[in-house]
């Protein structure tokens, strides 16, 4: 049951990012309050990565987000990479 609930939260978070980004954009900045109003759950993500500048990217499948400042969140859509056989 816990796994299913977690999956629902992760997919809801991804849907929120997709709604904000749309299908054409590859990145954008958004006010943190916008995500909070949509009930985005910041502590849930699929994995994370710390870049060379010490900033942490939190991933949700094909999206990533990073705290750009205390009030702004940078959202990035990762390109789909297909593995060659």
Coordinates of N, CA and C in Angstrom, one line a residue:
X1 N 0.8 -1.2 0.0 CA 0.0 0.0 0.0 C 0.9 1.3 0.0
X2 N 2.0 1.2 0.7 CA 2.8 2.4 0.8 C 3.4 2.7 -0.6
X3 N 3.8 1.7 -1.3 CA 4.4 1.9 -2.6 C 3.4 2.6 -3.6
X4 N 2.2 2.2 -3.5 CA 1.1 2.8 -4.4 C 0.9 4.2 -4.0
X5 N 0.9 4.5 -2.7 CA 0.7 5.9 -2.3 C 1.9 6.8 -2.7
X6 N 3.1 6.3 -2.6 CA 4.3 7.0 -3.1 C 4.2 7.2 -4.6
X7 N 3.8 6.2 -5.3 CA 3.7 6.4 -6.8 C 2.7 7.5 -7.2
X8 N 1.6 7.5 -6.4 CA 0.6 8.5 -6.7 C 1.1 9.9 -6.4
X9 N 1.9 10.1 -5.4 CA 2.4 11.4 -5.0 C 3.5 11.8 -6.1
X10 N 4.3 10.9 -6.5 CA 5.4 11.2 -7.5 C 4.7 11.6 -8.8
X11 N 3.7 10.9 -9.3 CA 3.1 11.2 -10.5 C 2.3 12.5 -10.4
X12 N 1.7 12.8 -9.3 CA 1.0 14.1 -9.1 C 2.0 15.2 -9.2
X13 N 3.1 15.1 -8.5 CA 4.2 16.1 -8.6 C 4.6 16.3 -10.0
X14 N 4.8 15.2 -10.8 CA 5.2 15.3 -12.2 C 4.2 16.0 -13.0
X15 N 2.9 15.7 -12.7 CA 1.8 16.4 -13.5 C 1.8 17.9 -13.2
X16 N 2.1 18.3 -12.0 CA 2.1 19.7 -11.7 C 3.2 20.4 -12.4
X17 N 4.4 19.7 -12.5 CA 5.5 20.3 -13.3 C 5.2 20.4 -14.8
X18 N 4.6 19.4 -15.3 CA 4.2 19.4 -16.7 C 3.1 20.5 -17.0
X19 N 2.2 20.6 -16.1 CA 1.2 21.7 -16.2 C 1.9 23.1 -16.3
X20 N 2.8 23.3 -15.4 CA 3.5 24.6 -15.4 C 4.4 24.8 -16.6
X21 N 5.1 23.7 -17.0 CA 6.1 23.8 -18.1 C 5.4 23.8 -19.5
X22 N 4.3 23.1 -19.6 CA 3.7 22.9 -20.9 C 4.6 21.9 -21.7
X23 N 4.2 21.6 -22.9 CA 4.9 20.6 -23.7 C 6.1 21.2 -24.6
X24 N 6.1 22.5 -24.7 CA 7.1 23.1 -25.6 C 8.4 23.6 -24.8
X25 N 8.2 24.1 -23.6 CA 9.4 24.6 -22.9 C 10.3 23.5 -22.4
X26 N 11.6 23.9 -22.3 CA 12.6 22.9 -21.7 C 13.0 23.4 -20.3
X27 N 12.8 24.7 -19.9 CA 13.1 25.1 -18.6 C 12.3 26.4 -18.3
X28 N 12.1 26.7 -17.0 CA 11.4 27.9 -16.6 C 11.6 28.1 -15.1
X29 N 11.5 29.3 -14.7 CA 11.5 29.7 -13.3 C 10.1 30.0 -12.8
X30 N 9.8 29.5 -11.7 CA 8.4 29.7 -11.1 C 8.6 30.1 -9.6
X31 N 7.6 30.9 -9.2 CA 7.6 31.3 -7.8 C 7.3 30.0 -6.9
X32 N 8.0 29.8 -5.9 CA 7.8 28.7 -5.0 C 6.3 28.6 -4.6
X33 N 5.7 29.7 -4.3 CA 4.3 29.8 -3.9 C 3.4 29.2 -4.9
X34 N 3.7 29.3 -6.2 CA 2.9 28.7 -7.2 C 2.8 27.1 -7.0
X35 N 4.0 26.5 -6.8 CA 4.0 25.1 -6.6 C 3.3 24.7 -5.3
X36 N 3.5 25.5 -4.2 CA 2.8 25.3 -2.9 C 1.3 25.3 -3.1
X37 N 0.8 26.3 -3.8 CA -0.7 26.4 -4.0 C -1.2 25.2 -4.7
X38 N -0.4 24.6 -5.6 CA -0.9 23.4 -6.4 C -0.7 22.1 -5.6
X39 N -0.2 22.3 -4.3 CA 0.0 21.1 -3.4 C 1.2 20.3 -3.8
X40 N 2.2 20.9 -4.5 CA 3.4 20.2 -4.8 C 4.1 19.7 -3.6
X41 N 4.6 18.5 -3.5 CA 5.2 18.0 -2.3 C 6.7 17.9 -2.5
X42 N 7.4 18.8 -2.0 CA 8.8 19.0 -2.3 C 9.7 17.9 -1.8
X43 N 9.3 17.2 -0.8 CA 10.2 16.1 -0.3 C 10.2 14.8 -1.1
X44 N 9.3 14.7 -2.1 CA 9.1 13.5 -2.9 C 9.7 13.7 -4.2
X45 N 10.7 12.9 -4.6 CA 11.3 12.9 -5.9 C 11.9 11.5 -6.1
X46 N 12.3 11.2 -7.4 CA 12.8 9.9 -7.7 C 14.3 9.8 -7.4
X47 N 15.1 10.8 -7.6 CA 16.5 10.8 -7.3 C 17.0 12.3 -7.3
X48 N 18.2 12.5 -6.9 CA 18.8 13.8 -6.9 C 20.3 13.8 -7.3
X49 N 20.7 15.0 -7.7 CA 22.1 15.2 -8.2 C 22.6 16.5 -7.7
X50 N 23.8 16.6 -7.2 CA 24.4 17.9 -6.8 C 25.4 18.3 -7.9
X51 N 25.2 19.5 -8.5 CA 26.0 19.9 -9.6 C 27.4 20.5 -9.1
X52 N 28.2 20.9 -10.0 CA 29.6 21.4 -9.6 C 29.5 22.7 -8.8
X53 N 28.4 23.4 -8.8 CA 28.3 24.6 -8.0 C 27.6 24.3 -6.6
X54 N 27.4 23.0 -6.3 CA 26.8 22.7 -5.0 C 25.3 22.8 -5.0
X55 N 24.6 23.0 -6.1 CA 23.2 23.1 -6.1 C 22.6 21.7 -6.3
X56 N 21.5 21.4 -5.6 CA 20.9 20.1 -5.7 C 19.7 20.1 -6.7
X57 N 19.8 19.2 -7.7 CA 18.7 19.0 -8.6 C 17.9 17.8 -8.1
X58 N 16.6 18.0 -7.9 CA 15.7 16.9 -7.5 C 14.9 16.5 -8.7
X59 N 15.0 15.2 -9.0 CA 14.4 14.7 -10.2 C 13.0 14.0 -10.0
X60 N 12.2 14.2 -11.0 CA 10.9 13.5 -11.0 C 10.8 12.9 -12.4
X61 N 11.3 11.7 -12.6 CA 11.3 11.0 -13.9 C 12.0 11.9 -14.9
X62 N 11.3 12.5 -15.8 CA 12.0 13.3 -16.9 C 12.1 14.8 -16.6
X63 N 11.7 15.2 -15.4 CA 11.8 16.6 -14.9 C 12.8 16.7 -13.8
X64 N 13.3 17.9 -13.7 CA 14.2 18.2 -12.5 C 13.8 19.6 -12.0
X65 N 14.0 19.8 -10.7 CA 13.8 21.1 -10.2 C 14.9 21.4 -9.2
X66 N 15.2 22.7 -9.1 CA 16.2 23.2 -8.2 C 15.8 24.5 -7.5
X67 N 16.1 24.7 -6.3 CA 15.8 25.9 -5.6 C 16.8 26.9 -6.1
X68 N 16.3 27.9 -7.0 CA 17.1 28.9 -7.6 C 17.4 30.0 -6.6
X69 N 16.4 30.3 -5.8 CA 16.6 31.2 -4.6 C 15.5 30.8 -3.6
X70 N 15.4 31.6 -2.5 CA 14.4 31.2 -1.5 C 13.0 31.2 -2.1
X71 N 12.8 32.1 -3.1 CA 11.4 32.3 -3.6 C 11.2 31.7 -5.0
X72 N 12.2 31.3 -5.7 CA 12.1 30.8 -7.0 C 12.6 29.4 -7.2
X73 N 11.9 28.6 -8.0 CA 12.3 27.3 -8.4 C 12.6 27.2 -9.9
X74 N 13.7 26.6 -10.2 CA 14.0 26.4 -11.6 C 13.5 25.0 -12.0
X75 N 12.7 24.9 -13.0 CA 12.3 23.6 -13.5 C 12.9 23.3 -14.8
X76 N 13.4 22.1 -15.0 CA 14.0 21.7 -16.3 C 13.4 20.4 -16.7
X77 N 13.1 20.3 -18.0 CA 12.6 19.0 -18.6 C 13.8 18.4 -19.3
X78 N 14.0 17.1 -18.9 CA 15.1 16.4 -19.5 C 14.7 15.8 -20.8
X79 N 15.6 15.8 -21.8 CA 15.2 15.1 -23.1 C 15.2 13.6 -22.9
X80 N 14.3 13.0 -23.6 CA 14.2 11.5 -23.6 C 15.4 11.0 -24.3
X81 N 16.2 10.1 -23.7 CA 17.3 9.5 -24.3 C 17.0 8.0 -24.5
X82 N 17.0 7.6 -25.7 CA 16.8 6.2 -26.0 C 18.1 5.4 -26.1
X83 N 18.2 4.3 -25.5 CA 19.5 3.5 -25.6 C 19.5 2.8 -26.9
X84 N 20.7 2.7 -27.5 CA 20.9 2.0 -28.7 C 21.1 0.5 -28.4
X85 N 20.6 -0.3 -29.3 CA 20.8 -1.8 -29.0 C 22.0 -2.3 -29.7

